[in-house]
PDB file of C-alpha atoms in Angstrom:
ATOM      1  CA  UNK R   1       0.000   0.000   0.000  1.00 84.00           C
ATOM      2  CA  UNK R   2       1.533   3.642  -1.151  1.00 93.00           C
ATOM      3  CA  UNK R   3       1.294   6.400   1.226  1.00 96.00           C
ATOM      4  CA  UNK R   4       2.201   9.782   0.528  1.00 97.00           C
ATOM      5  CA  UNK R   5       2.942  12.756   3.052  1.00 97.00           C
ATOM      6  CA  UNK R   6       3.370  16.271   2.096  1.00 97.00           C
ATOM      7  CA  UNK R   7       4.976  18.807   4.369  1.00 97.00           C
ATOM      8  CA  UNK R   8       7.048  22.272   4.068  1.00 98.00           C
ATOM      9  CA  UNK R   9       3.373  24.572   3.196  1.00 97.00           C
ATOM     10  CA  UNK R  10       3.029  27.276   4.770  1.00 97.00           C
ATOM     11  CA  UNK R  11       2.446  31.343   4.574  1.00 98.00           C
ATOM     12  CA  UNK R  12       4.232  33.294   2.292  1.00 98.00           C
ATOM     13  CA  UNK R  13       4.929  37.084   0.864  1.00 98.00           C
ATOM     14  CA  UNK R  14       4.571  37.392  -2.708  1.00 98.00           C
ATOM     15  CA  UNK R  15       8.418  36.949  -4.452  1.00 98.00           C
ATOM     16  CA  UNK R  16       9.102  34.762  -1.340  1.00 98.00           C
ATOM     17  CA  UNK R  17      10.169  31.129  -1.495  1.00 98.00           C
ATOM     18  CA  UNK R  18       8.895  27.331  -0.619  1.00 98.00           C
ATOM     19  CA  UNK R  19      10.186  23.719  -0.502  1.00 98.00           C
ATOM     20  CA  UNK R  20       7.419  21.145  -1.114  1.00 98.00           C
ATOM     21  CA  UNK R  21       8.717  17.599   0.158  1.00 98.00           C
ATOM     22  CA  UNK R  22       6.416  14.224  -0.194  1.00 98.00           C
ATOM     23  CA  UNK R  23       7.560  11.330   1.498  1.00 98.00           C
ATOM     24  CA  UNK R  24       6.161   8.541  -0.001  1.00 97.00           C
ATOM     25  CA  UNK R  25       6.038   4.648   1.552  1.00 94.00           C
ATOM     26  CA  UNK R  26       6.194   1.355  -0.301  1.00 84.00           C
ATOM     27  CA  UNK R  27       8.710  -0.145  -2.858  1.00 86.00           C
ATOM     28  CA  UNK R  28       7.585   0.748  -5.960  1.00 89.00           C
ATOM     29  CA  UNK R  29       8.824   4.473  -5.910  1.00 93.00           C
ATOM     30  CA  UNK R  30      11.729   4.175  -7.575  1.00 93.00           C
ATOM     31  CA  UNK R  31       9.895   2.714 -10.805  1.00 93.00           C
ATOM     32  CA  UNK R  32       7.076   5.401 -10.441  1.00 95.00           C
ATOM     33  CA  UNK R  33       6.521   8.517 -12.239  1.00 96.00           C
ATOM     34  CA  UNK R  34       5.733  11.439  -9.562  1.00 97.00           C
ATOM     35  CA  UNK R  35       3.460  14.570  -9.870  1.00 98.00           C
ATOM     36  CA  UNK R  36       2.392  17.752  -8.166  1.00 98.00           C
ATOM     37  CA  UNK R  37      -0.864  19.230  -8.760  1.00 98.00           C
ATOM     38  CA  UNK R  38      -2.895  22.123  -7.096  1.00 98.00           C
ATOM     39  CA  UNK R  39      -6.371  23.136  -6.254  1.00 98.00           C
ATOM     40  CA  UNK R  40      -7.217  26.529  -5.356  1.00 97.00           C
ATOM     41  CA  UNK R  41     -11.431  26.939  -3.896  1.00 93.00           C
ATOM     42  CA  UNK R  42     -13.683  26.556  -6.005  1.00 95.00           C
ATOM     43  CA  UNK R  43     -11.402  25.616  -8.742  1.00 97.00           C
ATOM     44  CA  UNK R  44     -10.329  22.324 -10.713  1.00 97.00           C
ATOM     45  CA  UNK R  45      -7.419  20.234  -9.063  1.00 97.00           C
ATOM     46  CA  UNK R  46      -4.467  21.434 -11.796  1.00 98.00           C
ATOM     47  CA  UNK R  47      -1.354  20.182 -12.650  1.00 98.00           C
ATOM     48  CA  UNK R  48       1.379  21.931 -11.719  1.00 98.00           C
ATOM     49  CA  UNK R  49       5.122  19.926 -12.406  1.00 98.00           C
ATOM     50  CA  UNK R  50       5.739  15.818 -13.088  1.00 98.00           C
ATOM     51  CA  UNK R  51       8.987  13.976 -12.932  1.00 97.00           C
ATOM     52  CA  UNK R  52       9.758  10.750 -15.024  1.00 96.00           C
ATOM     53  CA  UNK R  53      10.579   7.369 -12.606  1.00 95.00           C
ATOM     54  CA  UNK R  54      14.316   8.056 -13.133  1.00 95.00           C
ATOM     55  CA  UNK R  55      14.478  12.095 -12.494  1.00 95.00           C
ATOM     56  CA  UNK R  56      15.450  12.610 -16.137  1.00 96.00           C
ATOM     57  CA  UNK R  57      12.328  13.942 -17.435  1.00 96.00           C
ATOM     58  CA  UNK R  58      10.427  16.762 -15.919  1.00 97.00           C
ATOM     59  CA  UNK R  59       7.431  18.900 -16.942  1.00 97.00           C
ATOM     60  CA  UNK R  60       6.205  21.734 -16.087  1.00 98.00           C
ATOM     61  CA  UNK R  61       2.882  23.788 -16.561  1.00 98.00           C
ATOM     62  CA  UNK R  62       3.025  27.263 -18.016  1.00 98.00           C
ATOM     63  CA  UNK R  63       2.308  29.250 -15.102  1.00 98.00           C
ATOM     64  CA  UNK R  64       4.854  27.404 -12.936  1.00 98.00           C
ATOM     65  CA  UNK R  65       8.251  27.326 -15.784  1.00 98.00           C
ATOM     66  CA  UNK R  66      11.199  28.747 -14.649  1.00 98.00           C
ATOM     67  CA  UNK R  67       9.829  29.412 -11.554  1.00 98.00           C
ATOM     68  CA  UNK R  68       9.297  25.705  -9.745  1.00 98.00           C
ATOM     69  CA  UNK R  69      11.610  22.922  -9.602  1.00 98.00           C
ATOM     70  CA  UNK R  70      10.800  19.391  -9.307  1.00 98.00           C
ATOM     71  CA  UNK R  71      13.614  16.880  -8.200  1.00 98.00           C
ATOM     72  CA  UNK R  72      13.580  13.511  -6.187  1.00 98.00           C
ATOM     73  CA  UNK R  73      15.608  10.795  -4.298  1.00 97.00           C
ATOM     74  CA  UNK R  74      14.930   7.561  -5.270  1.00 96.00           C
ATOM     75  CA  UNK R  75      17.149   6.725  -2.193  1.00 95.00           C
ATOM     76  CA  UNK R  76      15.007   8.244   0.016  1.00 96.00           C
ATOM     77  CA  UNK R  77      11.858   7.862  -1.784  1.00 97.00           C
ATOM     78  CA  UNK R  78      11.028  11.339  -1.833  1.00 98.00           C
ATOM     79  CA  UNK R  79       9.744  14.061  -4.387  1.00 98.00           C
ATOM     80  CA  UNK R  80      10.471  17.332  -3.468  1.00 98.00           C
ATOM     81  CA  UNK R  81       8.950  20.975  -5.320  1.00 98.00           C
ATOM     82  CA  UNK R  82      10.902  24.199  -4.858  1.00 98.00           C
ATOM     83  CA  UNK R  83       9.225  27.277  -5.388  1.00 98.00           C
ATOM     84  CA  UNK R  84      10.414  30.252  -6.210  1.00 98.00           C
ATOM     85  CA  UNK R  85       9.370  33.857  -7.283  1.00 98.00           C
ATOM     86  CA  UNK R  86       6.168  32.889  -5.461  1.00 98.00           C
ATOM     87  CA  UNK R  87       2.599  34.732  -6.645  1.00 98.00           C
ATOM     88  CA  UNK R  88      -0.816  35.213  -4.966  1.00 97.00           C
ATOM     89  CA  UNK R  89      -2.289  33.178  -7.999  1.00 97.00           C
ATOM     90  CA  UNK R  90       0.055  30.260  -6.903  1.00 98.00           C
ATOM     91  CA  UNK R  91      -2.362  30.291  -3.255  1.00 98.00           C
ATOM     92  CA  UNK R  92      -3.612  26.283  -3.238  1.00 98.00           C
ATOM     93  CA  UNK R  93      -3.691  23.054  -1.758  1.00 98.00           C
ATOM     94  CA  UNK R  94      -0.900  21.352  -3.377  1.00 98.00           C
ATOM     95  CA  UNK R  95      -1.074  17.923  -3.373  1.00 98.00           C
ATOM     96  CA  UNK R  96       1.661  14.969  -4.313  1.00 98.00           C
ATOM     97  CA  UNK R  97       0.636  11.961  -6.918  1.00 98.00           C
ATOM     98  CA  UNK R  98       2.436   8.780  -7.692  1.00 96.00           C
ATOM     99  CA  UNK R  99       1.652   6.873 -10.668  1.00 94.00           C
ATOM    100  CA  UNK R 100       2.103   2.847 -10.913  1.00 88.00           C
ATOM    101  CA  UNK R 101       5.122   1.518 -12.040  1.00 80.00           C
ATOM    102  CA  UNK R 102       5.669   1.302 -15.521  1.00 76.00           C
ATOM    103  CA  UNK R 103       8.579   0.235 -17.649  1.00 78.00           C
ATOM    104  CA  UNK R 104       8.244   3.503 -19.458  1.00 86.00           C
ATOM    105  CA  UNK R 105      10.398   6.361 -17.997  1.00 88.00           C
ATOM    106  CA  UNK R 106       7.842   9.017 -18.888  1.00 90.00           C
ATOM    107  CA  UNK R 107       6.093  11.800 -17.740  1.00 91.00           C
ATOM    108  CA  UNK R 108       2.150  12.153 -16.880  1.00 94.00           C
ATOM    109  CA  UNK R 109       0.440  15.577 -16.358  1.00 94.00           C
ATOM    110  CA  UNK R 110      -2.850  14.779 -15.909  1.00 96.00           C
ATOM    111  CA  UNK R 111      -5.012  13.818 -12.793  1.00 96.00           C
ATOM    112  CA  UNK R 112      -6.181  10.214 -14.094  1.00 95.00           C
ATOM    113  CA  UNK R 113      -2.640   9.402 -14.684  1.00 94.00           C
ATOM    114  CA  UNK R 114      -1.969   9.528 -11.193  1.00 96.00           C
ATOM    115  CA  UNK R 115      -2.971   6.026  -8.485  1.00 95.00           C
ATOM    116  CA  UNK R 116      -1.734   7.392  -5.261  1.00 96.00           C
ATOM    117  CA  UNK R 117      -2.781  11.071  -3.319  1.00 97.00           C
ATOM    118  CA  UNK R 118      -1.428  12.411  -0.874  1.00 97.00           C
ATOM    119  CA  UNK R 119      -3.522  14.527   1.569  1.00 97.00           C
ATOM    120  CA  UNK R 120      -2.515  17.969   0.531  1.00 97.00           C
ATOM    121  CA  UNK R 121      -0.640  20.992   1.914  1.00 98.00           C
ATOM    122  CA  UNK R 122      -1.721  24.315   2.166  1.00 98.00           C
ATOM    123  CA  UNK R 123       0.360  27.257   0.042  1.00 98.00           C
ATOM    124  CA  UNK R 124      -0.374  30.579   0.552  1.00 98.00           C
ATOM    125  CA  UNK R 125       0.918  34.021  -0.594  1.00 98.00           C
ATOM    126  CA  UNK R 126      -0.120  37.074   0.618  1.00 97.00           C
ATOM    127  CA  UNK R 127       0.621  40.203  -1.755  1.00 93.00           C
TER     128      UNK R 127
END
């Protein structure tokens, strides 16, 4: 069974900086693509960034390029989201995804891709 943690929200100025980190459980992380989406109220869940099983491939979504980084530790089975340049607009629950394993060392970017949630953590920038 896959569990996934999210920690490091929190409050935030607008230009500030954040560290997502998801800590997720089980043995299949290391052959699993990894996501971050969002979901601000009363809005669809979004995606946000996606990383490939082996780190090489990333993706991002417009709003978020050049400004968000997504890495992880397959050592430490961990996905982690740094955010930078932060905006009011970025304000949302920000939740971690993990896809099945798959031979494929791809990218996914949307929510059905995604088998595993974690509970969410709360973002929010104040202008």
């Amino acid at each position: 069974q896959v569990q996934l943690v999210e920690s490091g929200g929190g409050l935030v100025q607008a230009g500030g900086s954040l560290r997502l980190s998801c800590a997720a459980s089980g043995r299949t992380f290391s052959r699993s693509a990894m996501g971050w989406f969002r979901q601000a109220p009363g809005k669809e869940r979004e995606f946000v960034a996606t990383i490939s099983w082996s780190g090489i491939i990333t993706s991002y979504a417009d709003s978020v390029k050049g400004r968000f980084t997504i890495s992880r530790d397959n050592a430490k089975n961990t996905v982690s989201l740094q955010m930078n340049s932060l905006k009011p607009e970025d304000t949302a629950v920000y939740y971690c995804a993990q896809k099945s394993t798959s031979y494929s060392d791809n990218y996914y970017s949307r929510t059905y891709d995604y088998d595993y949630w974690g509970q969410g953590t709360q973002v929010t920038v104040s202008s």
